[in-house]
JSON list of C-alpha atoms in Angstrom, two decimals:
[
{"chain": "A", "resi": 1, "resn": "UNK", "atom": "CA", "xyz": [15.69, 136.72, 99.53]},
{"chain": "A", "resi": 2, "resn": "UNK", "atom": "CA", "xyz": [15.26, 141.23, 99.41]},
{"chain": "A", "resi": 3, "resn": "UNK", "atom": "CA", "xyz": [15.94, 143.94, 102.42]},
{"chain": "A", "resi": 4, "resn": "UNK", "atom": "CA", "xyz": [12.99, 143.23, 105.45]},
{"chain": "A", "resi": 5, "resn": "UNK", "atom": "CA", "xyz": [12.35, 145.90, 107.45]},
{"chain": "A", "resi": 6, "resn": "UNK", "atom": "CA", "xyz": [11.38, 144.60, 111.73]},
{"chain": "A", "resi": 7, "resn": "UNK", "atom": "CA", "xyz": [8.98, 145.36, 113.50]},
{"chain": "A", "resi": 8, "resn": "UNK", "atom": "CA", "xyz": [11.85, 147.10, 115.15]},
{"chain": "A", "resi": 9, "resn": "UNK", "atom": "CA", "xyz": [12.84, 148.90, 111.78]},
{"chain": "A", "resi": 10, "resn": "UNK", "atom": "CA", "xyz": [16.23, 147.19, 111.82]},
{"chain": "A", "resi": 11, "resn": "UNK", "atom": "CA", "xyz": [16.95, 146.17, 108.38]},
{"chain": "A", "resi": 12, "resn": "UNK", "atom": "CA", "xyz": [17.48, 142.28, 107.66]},
{"chain": "A", "resi": 13, "resn": "UNK", "atom": "CA", "xyz": [19.16, 141.63, 104.21]},
{"chain": "A", "resi": 14, "resn": "UNK", "atom": "CA", "xyz": [18.65, 138.50, 102.81]},
{"chain": "A", "resi": 15, "resn": "UNK", "atom": "CA", "xyz": [20.52, 136.53, 100.31]},
{"chain": "A", "resi": 16, "resn": "UNK", "atom": "CA", "xyz": [21.55, 133.55, 98.42]},
{"chain": "A", "resi": 17, "resn": "UNK", "atom": "CA", "xyz": [24.40, 132.25, 99.75]},
{"chain": "A", "resi": 18, "resn": "UNK", "atom": "CA", "xyz": [26.38, 131.75, 96.12]},
{"chain": "A", "resi": 19, "resn": "UNK", "atom": "CA", "xyz": [25.37, 135.22, 95.52]},
{"chain": "A", "resi": 20, "resn": "UNK", "atom": "CA", "xyz": [27.54, 136.14, 98.39]},
{"chain": "A", "resi": 21, "resn": "UNK", "atom": "CA", "xyz": [31.59, 135.85, 99.79]},
{"chain": "A", "resi": 22, "resn": "UNK", "atom": "CA", "xyz": [30.90, 132.98, 101.59]},
{"chain": "A", "resi": 23, "resn": "UNK", "atom": "CA", "xyz": [29.65, 130.59, 98.43]},
{"chain": "A", "resi": 24, "resn": "UNK", "atom": "CA", "xyz": [32.19, 128.94, 96.94]},
{"chain": "A", "resi": 25, "resn": "UNK", "atom": "CA", "xyz": [34.80, 130.73, 94.91]},
{"chain": "A", "resi": 26, "resn": "UNK", "atom": "CA", "xyz": [35.28, 129.75, 90.58]},
{"chain": "A", "resi": 27, "resn": "UNK", "atom": "CA", "xyz": [38.38, 128.38, 91.28]},
{"chain": "A", "resi": 28, "resn": "UNK", "atom": "CA", "xyz": [37.17, 126.73, 93.97]},
{"chain": "A", "resi": 29, "resn": "UNK", "atom": "CA", "xyz": [33.54, 125.04, 91.66]},
{"chain": "A", "resi": 30, "resn": "UNK", "atom": "CA", "xyz": [36.68, 124.46, 89.17]},
{"chain": "A", "resi": 31, "resn": "UNK", "atom": "CA", "xyz": [38.34, 122.09, 91.56]},
{"chain": "A", "resi": 32, "resn": "UNK", "atom": "CA", "xyz": [36.48, 119.89, 92.83]},
{"chain": "A", "resi": 33, "resn": "UNK", "atom": "CA", "xyz": [33.89, 117.29, 91.47]},
{"chain": "A", "resi": 34, "resn": "UNK", "atom": "CA", "xyz": [30.81, 118.95, 93.02]},
{"chain": "A", "resi": 35, "resn": "UNK", "atom": "CA", "xyz": [27.85, 116.53, 93.12]},
{"chain": "A", "resi": 36, "resn": "UNK", "atom": "CA", "xyz": [24.22, 117.33, 92.54]},
{"chain": "A", "resi": 37, "resn": "UNK", "atom": "CA", "xyz": [23.52, 117.10, 96.77]},
{"chain": "A", "resi": 38, "resn": "UNK", "atom": "CA", "xyz": [26.49, 119.70, 97.30]},
{"chain": "A", "resi": 39, "resn": "UNK", "atom": "CA", "xyz": [24.37, 122.11, 94.19]},
{"chain": "A", "resi": 40, "resn": "UNK", "atom": "CA", "xyz": [21.54, 121.67, 96.19]},
{"chain": "A", "resi": 41, "resn": "UNK", "atom": "CA", "xyz": [23.17, 123.05, 99.46]},
{"chain": "A", "resi": 42, "resn": "UNK", "atom": "CA", "xyz": [24.65, 125.79, 97.62]},
{"chain": "A", "resi": 43, "resn": "UNK", "atom": "CA", "xyz": [21.61, 127.25, 96.22]},
{"chain": "A", "resi": 44, "resn": "UNK", "atom": "CA", "xyz": [19.06, 126.42, 98.95]},
{"chain": "A", "resi": 45, "resn": "UNK", "atom": "CA", "xyz": [21.50, 128.56, 101.77]},
{"chain": "A", "resi": 46, "resn": "UNK", "atom": "CA", "xyz": [21.08, 131.61, 102.78]},
{"chain": "A", "resi": 47, "resn": "UNK", "atom": "CA", "xyz": [22.92, 134.34, 104.46]},
{"chain": "A", "resi": 48, "resn": "UNK", "atom": "CA", "xyz": [21.67, 137.37, 106.55]},
{"chain": "A", "resi": 49, "resn": "UNK", "atom": "CA", "xyz": [22.77, 140.18, 107.54]},
{"chain": "A", "resi": 50, "resn": "UNK", "atom": "CA", "xyz": [22.01, 143.41, 109.54]},
{"chain": "A", "resi": 51, "resn": "UNK", "atom": "CA", "xyz": [23.20, 145.71, 111.93]},
{"chain": "A", "resi": 52, "resn": "UNK", "atom": "CA", "xyz": [22.53, 146.14, 115.64]},
{"chain": "A", "resi": 53, "resn": "UNK", "atom": "CA", "xyz": [24.51, 147.92, 118.89]},
{"chain": "A", "resi": 54, "resn": "UNK", "atom": "CA", "xyz": [27.51, 149.08, 116.07]},
{"chain": "A", "resi": 55, "resn": "UNK", "atom": "CA", "xyz": [28.22, 145.95, 115.14]},
{"chain": "A", "resi": 56, "resn": "UNK", "atom": "CA", "xyz": [27.45, 144.15, 111.55]},
{"chain": "A", "resi": 57, "resn": "UNK", "atom": "CA", "xyz": [26.01, 140.59, 112.04]},
{"chain": "A", "resi": 58, "resn": "UNK", "atom": "CA", "xyz": [25.64, 137.32, 110.06]},
{"chain": "A", "resi": 59, "resn": "UNK", "atom": "CA", "xyz": [24.71, 134.48, 109.99]},
{"chain": "A", "resi": 60, "resn": "UNK", "atom": "CA", "xyz": [23.70, 131.28, 107.79]},
{"chain": "A", "resi": 61, "resn": "UNK", "atom": "CA", "xyz": [20.21, 130.53, 107.33]},
{"chain": "A", "resi": 62, "resn": "UNK", "atom": "CA", "xyz": [18.52, 127.19, 105.59]},
{"chain": "A", "resi": 63, "resn": "UNK", "atom": "CA", "xyz": [14.69, 126.83, 105.74]},
{"chain": "A", "resi": 64, "resn": "UNK", "atom": "CA", "xyz": [13.91, 123.02, 105.82]},
{"chain": "A", "resi": 65, "resn": "UNK", "atom": "CA", "xyz": [10.08, 121.95, 105.69]},
{"chain": "A", "resi": 66, "resn": "UNK", "atom": "CA", "xyz": [8.82, 119.50, 108.22]},
{"chain": "A", "resi": 67, "resn": "UNK", "atom": "CA", "xyz": [4.75, 117.64, 108.47]},
{"chain": "A", "resi": 68, "resn": "UNK", "atom": "CA", "xyz": [3.96, 121.40, 106.14]},
{"chain": "A", "resi": 69, "resn": "UNK", "atom": "CA", "xyz": [5.91, 123.54, 108.65]},
{"chain": "A", "resi": 70, "resn": "UNK", "atom": "CA", "xyz": [8.38, 125.61, 108.12]},
{"chain": "A", "resi": 71, "resn": "UNK", "atom": "CA", "xyz": [11.34, 125.99, 110.40]},
{"chain": "A", "resi": 72, "resn": "UNK", "atom": "CA", "xyz": [14.35, 127.94, 109.82]},
{"chain": "A", "resi": 73, "resn": "UNK", "atom": "CA", "xyz": [18.36, 127.44, 111.02]},
{"chain": "A", "resi": 74, "resn": "UNK", "atom": "CA", "xyz": [20.50, 130.06, 112.08]},
{"chain": "A", "resi": 75, "resn": "UNK", "atom": "CA", "xyz": [24.45, 129.60, 112.05]},
{"chain": "A", "resi": 76, "resn": "UNK", "atom": "CA", "xyz": [26.15, 133.12, 113.56]},
{"chain": "A", "resi": 77, "resn": "UNK", "atom": "CA", "xyz": [28.82, 134.00, 110.42]},
{"chain": "A", "resi": 78, "resn": "UNK", "atom": "CA", "xyz": [30.48, 136.86, 111.77]},
{"chain": "A", "resi": 79, "resn": "UNK", "atom": "CA", "xyz": [29.89, 139.36, 113.77]},
{"chain": "A", "resi": 80, "resn": "UNK", "atom": "CA", "xyz": [32.19, 142.70, 112.45]},
{"chain": "A", "resi": 81, "resn": "UNK", "atom": "CA", "xyz": [32.91, 145.92, 114.54]},
{"chain": "A", "resi": 82, "resn": "UNK", "atom": "CA", "xyz": [32.86, 149.25, 112.40]},
{"chain": "A", "resi": 83, "resn": "UNK", "atom": "CA", "xyz": [36.78, 148.50, 111.75]},
{"chain": "A", "resi": 84, "resn": "UNK", "atom": "CA", "xyz": [35.51, 144.79, 109.89]},
{"chain": "A", "resi": 85, "resn": "UNK", "atom": "CA", "xyz": [36.92, 143.54, 112.61]},
{"chain": "A", "resi": 86, "resn": "UNK", "atom": "CA", "xyz": [35.79, 140.04, 113.98]},
{"chain": "A", "resi": 87, "resn": "UNK", "atom": "CA", "xyz": [34.15, 141.21, 117.50]},
{"chain": "A", "resi": 88, "resn": "UNK", "atom": "CA", "xyz": [34.30, 137.41, 119.19]},
{"chain": "A", "resi": 89, "resn": "UNK", "atom": "CA", "xyz": [37.22, 136.50, 118.37]},
{"chain": "A", "resi": 90, "resn": "UNK", "atom": "CA", "xyz": [39.36, 135.45, 121.68]},
{"chain": "A", "resi": 91, "resn": "UNK", "atom": "CA", "xyz": [43.84, 135.58, 121.04]},
{"chain": "A", "resi": 92, "resn": "UNK", "atom": "CA", "xyz": [42.30, 134.49, 117.09]},
{"chain": "A", "resi": 93, "resn": "UNK", "atom": "CA", "xyz": [40.44, 131.67, 117.75]},
{"chain": "A", "resi": 94, "resn": "UNK", "atom": "CA", "xyz": [36.84, 132.21, 115.92]},
{"chain": "A", "resi": 95, "resn": "UNK", "atom": "CA", "xyz": [34.13, 131.51, 118.87]},
{"chain": "A", "resi": 96, "resn": "UNK", "atom": "CA", "xyz": [32.88, 128.32, 119.28]},
{"chain": "A", "resi": 97, "resn": "UNK", "atom": "CA", "xyz": [29.21, 128.81, 117.25]},
{"chain": "A", "resi": 98, "resn": "UNK", "atom": "CA", "xyz": [26.07, 127.13, 117.58]},
{"chain": "A", "resi": 99, "resn": "UNK", "atom": "CA", "xyz": [22.55, 126.98, 115.42]},
{"chain": "A", "resi": 100, "resn": "UNK", "atom": "CA", "xyz": [19.13, 128.52, 116.50]},
{"chain": "A", "resi": 101, "resn": "UNK", "atom": "CA", "xyz": [16.19, 127.16, 115.32]},
{"chain": "A", "resi": 102, "resn": "UNK", "atom": "CA", "xyz": [12.80, 129.16, 114.56]},
{"chain": "A", "resi": 103, "resn": "UNK", "atom": "CA", "xyz": [9.26, 127.99, 113.44]},
{"chain": "A", "resi": 104, "resn": "UNK", "atom": "CA", "xyz": [8.52, 130.55, 109.87]},
{"chain": "A", "resi": 105, "resn": "UNK", "atom": "CA", "xyz": [4.97, 131.55, 109.99]},
{"chain": "A", "resi": 106, "resn": "UNK", "atom": "CA", "xyz": [4.16, 132.89, 106.14]},
{"chain": "A", "resi": 107, "resn": "UNK", "atom": "CA", "xyz": [1.26, 135.14, 106.51]},
{"chain": "A", "resi": 108, "resn": "UNK", "atom": "CA", "xyz": [2.21, 136.55, 102.70]},
{"chain": "A", "resi": 109, "resn": "UNK", "atom": "CA", "xyz": [4.26, 136.62, 100.06]},
{"chain": "A", "resi": 110, "resn": "UNK", "atom": "CA", "xyz": [5.62, 139.67, 101.96]},
{"chain": "A", "resi": 111, "resn": "UNK", "atom": "CA", "xyz": [4.82, 139.05, 105.54]},
{"chain": "A", "resi": 112, "resn": "UNK", "atom": "CA", "xyz": [6.91, 136.38, 107.53]},
{"chain": "A", "resi": 113, "resn": "UNK", "atom": "CA", "xyz": [6.84, 135.65, 111.01]},
{"chain": "A", "resi": 114, "resn": "UNK", "atom": "CA", "xyz": [10.11, 134.52, 112.89]},
{"chain": "A", "resi": 115, "resn": "UNK", "atom": "CA", "xyz": [9.11, 132.79, 116.05]},
{"chain": "A", "resi": 116, "resn": "UNK", "atom": "CA", "xyz": [12.40, 131.42, 118.18]},
{"chain": "A", "resi": 117, "resn": "UNK", "atom": "CA", "xyz": [10.64, 128.73, 121.48]},
{"chain": "A", "resi": 118, "resn": "UNK", "atom": "CA", "xyz": [11.18, 128.93, 124.98]},
{"chain": "A", "resi": 119, "resn": "UNK", "atom": "CA", "xyz": [14.57, 127.95, 125.35]},
{"chain": "A", "resi": 120, "resn": "UNK", "atom": "CA", "xyz": [13.78, 127.53, 129.09]},
{"chain": "A", "resi": 121, "resn": "UNK", "atom": "CA", "xyz": [10.21, 125.41, 128.12]},
{"chain": "A", "resi": 122, "resn": "UNK", "atom": "CA", "xyz": [12.43, 122.97, 125.64]},
{"chain": "A", "resi": 123, "resn": "UNK", "atom": "CA", "xyz": [15.80, 122.63, 128.93]},
{"chain": "A", "resi": 124, "resn": "UNK", "atom": "CA", "xyz": [12.55, 122.31, 131.05]},
{"chain": "A", "resi": 125, "resn": "UNK", "atom": "CA", "xyz": [11.04, 118.89, 129.27]},
{"chain": "A", "resi": 126, "resn": "UNK", "atom": "CA", "xyz": [14.38, 117.84, 128.32]},
{"chain": "A", "resi": 127, "resn": "UNK", "atom": "CA", "xyz": [15.57, 117.63, 131.48]},
{"chain": "A", "resi": 128, "resn": "UNK", "atom": "CA", "xyz": [12.29, 116.48, 133.55]},
{"chain": "A", "resi": 129, "resn": "UNK", "atom": "CA", "xyz": [12.93, 113.72, 130.78]},
{"chain": "A", "resi": 130, "resn": "UNK", "atom": "CA", "xyz": [9.55, 114.17, 129.11]},
{"chain": "A", "resi": 131, "resn": "UNK", "atom": "CA", "xyz": [11.36, 114.45, 125.62]},
{"chain": "A", "resi": 132, "resn": "UNK", "atom": "CA", "xyz": [13.64, 111.97, 123.89]},
{"chain": "A", "resi": 133, "resn": "UNK", "atom": "CA", "xyz": [16.49, 114.83, 122.94]},
{"chain": "A", "resi": 134, "resn": "UNK", "atom": "CA", "xyz": [20.99, 114.70, 123.95]},
{"chain": "A", "resi": 135, "resn": "UNK", "atom": "CA", "xyz": [21.81, 117.97, 125.43]},
{"chain": "A", "resi": 136, "resn": "UNK", "atom": "CA", "xyz": [24.48, 119.13, 127.41]},
{"chain": "A", "resi": 137, "resn": "UNK", "atom": "CA", "xyz": [24.34, 121.17, 130.81]},
{"chain": "A", "resi": 138, "resn": "UNK", "atom": "CA", "xyz": [26.72, 122.52, 132.80]},
{"chain": "A", "resi": 139, "resn": "UNK", "atom": "CA", "xyz": [25.50, 122.91, 136.25]},
{"chain": "A", "resi": 140, "resn": "UNK", "atom": "CA", "xyz": [28.14, 125.46, 137.43]},
{"chain": "A", "resi": 141, "resn": "UNK", "atom": "CA", "xyz": [27.16, 127.42, 134.73]},
{"chain": "A", "resi": 142, "resn": "UNK", "atom": "CA", "xyz": [23.26, 126.57, 134.15]},
{"chain": "A", "resi": 143, "resn": "UNK", "atom": "CA", "xyz": [24.31, 126.61, 130.49]},
{"chain": "A", "resi": 144, "resn": "UNK", "atom": "CA", "xyz": [22.19, 124.03, 128.53]},
{"chain": "A", "resi": 145, "resn": "UNK", "atom": "CA", "xyz": [22.31, 122.89, 124.19]},
{"chain": "A", "resi": 146, "resn": "UNK", "atom": "CA", "xyz": [20.77, 120.09, 122.37]},
{"chain": "A", "resi": 147, "resn": "UNK", "atom": "CA", "xyz": [23.33, 118.07, 121.02]},
{"chain": "A", "resi": 148, "resn": "UNK", "atom": "CA", "xyz": [21.26, 116.30, 118.85]},
{"chain": "A", "resi": 149, "resn": "UNK", "atom": "CA", "xyz": [21.95, 115.20, 115.30]},
{"chain": "A", "resi": 150, "resn": "UNK", "atom": "CA", "xyz": [19.96, 116.42, 112.58]},
{"chain": "A", "resi": 151, "resn": "UNK", "atom": "CA", "xyz": [17.71, 113.23, 112.25]},
{"chain": "A", "resi": 152, "resn": "UNK", "atom": "CA", "xyz": [17.19, 113.44, 115.82]},
{"chain": "A", "resi": 153, "resn": "UNK", "atom": "CA", "xyz": [16.06, 117.06, 115.64]},
{"chain": "A", "resi": 154, "resn": "UNK", "atom": "CA", "xyz": [13.48, 116.56, 112.55]},
{"chain": "A", "resi": 155, "resn": "UNK", "atom": "CA", "xyz": [11.95, 113.67, 114.90]},
{"chain": "A", "resi": 156, "resn": "UNK", "atom": "CA", "xyz": [11.35, 116.29, 117.42]},
{"chain": "A", "resi": 157, "resn": "UNK", "atom": "CA", "xyz": [10.19, 118.66, 115.31]},
{"chain": "A", "resi": 158, "resn": "UNK", "atom": "CA", "xyz": [8.04, 116.40, 113.75]},
{"chain": "A", "resi": 159, "resn": "UNK", "atom": "CA", "xyz": [6.23, 115.99, 117.55]},
{"chain": "A", "resi": 160, "resn": "UNK", "atom": "CA", "xyz": [6.66, 118.83, 119.07]},
{"chain": "A", "resi": 161, "resn": "UNK", "atom": "CA", "xyz": [7.07, 121.73, 116.53]},
{"chain": "A", "resi": 162, "resn": "UNK", "atom": "CA", "xyz": [3.25, 122.64, 117.41]},
{"chain": "A", "resi": 163, "resn": "UNK", "atom": "CA", "xyz": [3.46, 122.53, 120.69]},
{"chain": "A", "resi": 164, "resn": "UNK", "atom": "CA", "xyz": [2.72, 126.30, 120.96]},
{"chain": "A", "resi": 165, "resn": "UNK", "atom": "CA", "xyz": [4.08, 125.65, 125.54]},
{"chain": "A", "resi": 166, "resn": "UNK", "atom": "CA", "xyz": [7.35, 125.27, 123.72]},
{"chain": "A", "resi": 167, "resn": "UNK", "atom": "CA", "xyz": [6.75, 129.11, 121.74]},
{"chain": "A", "resi": 168, "resn": "UNK", "atom": "CA", "xyz": [4.70, 130.22, 125.18]},
{"chain": "A", "resi": 169, "resn": "UNK", "atom": "CA", "xyz": [6.48, 133.56, 125.94]},
{"chain": "A", "resi": 170, "resn": "UNK", "atom": "CA", "xyz": [9.16, 133.13, 122.91]},
{"chain": "A", "resi": 171, "resn": "UNK", "atom": "CA", "xyz": [11.32, 135.72, 121.04]},
{"chain": "A", "resi": 172, "resn": "UNK", "atom": "CA", "xyz": [8.50, 136.84, 117.79]},
{"chain": "A", "resi": 173, "resn": "UNK", "atom": "CA", "xyz": [9.49, 138.36, 115.04]},
{"chain": "A", "resi": 174, "resn": "UNK", "atom": "CA", "xyz": [7.77, 139.80, 112.38]},
{"chain": "A", "resi": 175, "resn": "UNK", "atom": "CA", "xyz": [9.52, 141.12, 108.87]},
{"chain": "A", "resi": 176, "resn": "UNK", "atom": "CA", "xyz": [8.02, 142.59, 105.93]},
{"chain": "A", "resi": 177, "resn": "UNK", "atom": "CA", "xyz": [9.35, 142.52, 102.94]},
{"chain": "A", "resi": 178, "resn": "UNK", "atom": "CA", "xyz": [10.91, 146.43, 101.63]},
{"chain": "A", "resi": 179, "resn": "UNK", "atom": "CA", "xyz": [11.98, 145.44, 98.09]}
]
């Protein structure tokens, strides 16, 4: 939680979901019988915000530890223009969002590397049958998306999460905590 600076000097704000407009309101909490699992969900999820290309991006972030390695799951929440309007809304319909998974490498308490997997490598090994994970591929548009369940993704990360070939030429973001 806090303000982080990327290697490109971009400022990134990380907040607990409960401390943002995306957390349940007092009225929502009063209406429902939340379980211990629900409270864990709400208290362990974060909201990540940053500005790029005159757009304000907000993502939902969750951290999981698998076999001693931390992974980050990111899912877009909104992308607002300078007028506060959703940039990816088409004819009143929100865009279909997917999530992204990255490995987290803590260098110190205040320095963090986010290493995204190389999607082309995952596509290649999946389509060659070298990995058992559910996916969809559209040859017309050459689009590939993993459609695996959370349990399948966990097994994939247990087996391949430290495979350096899946991170070769992948995007890495270095962050330094500012506040």
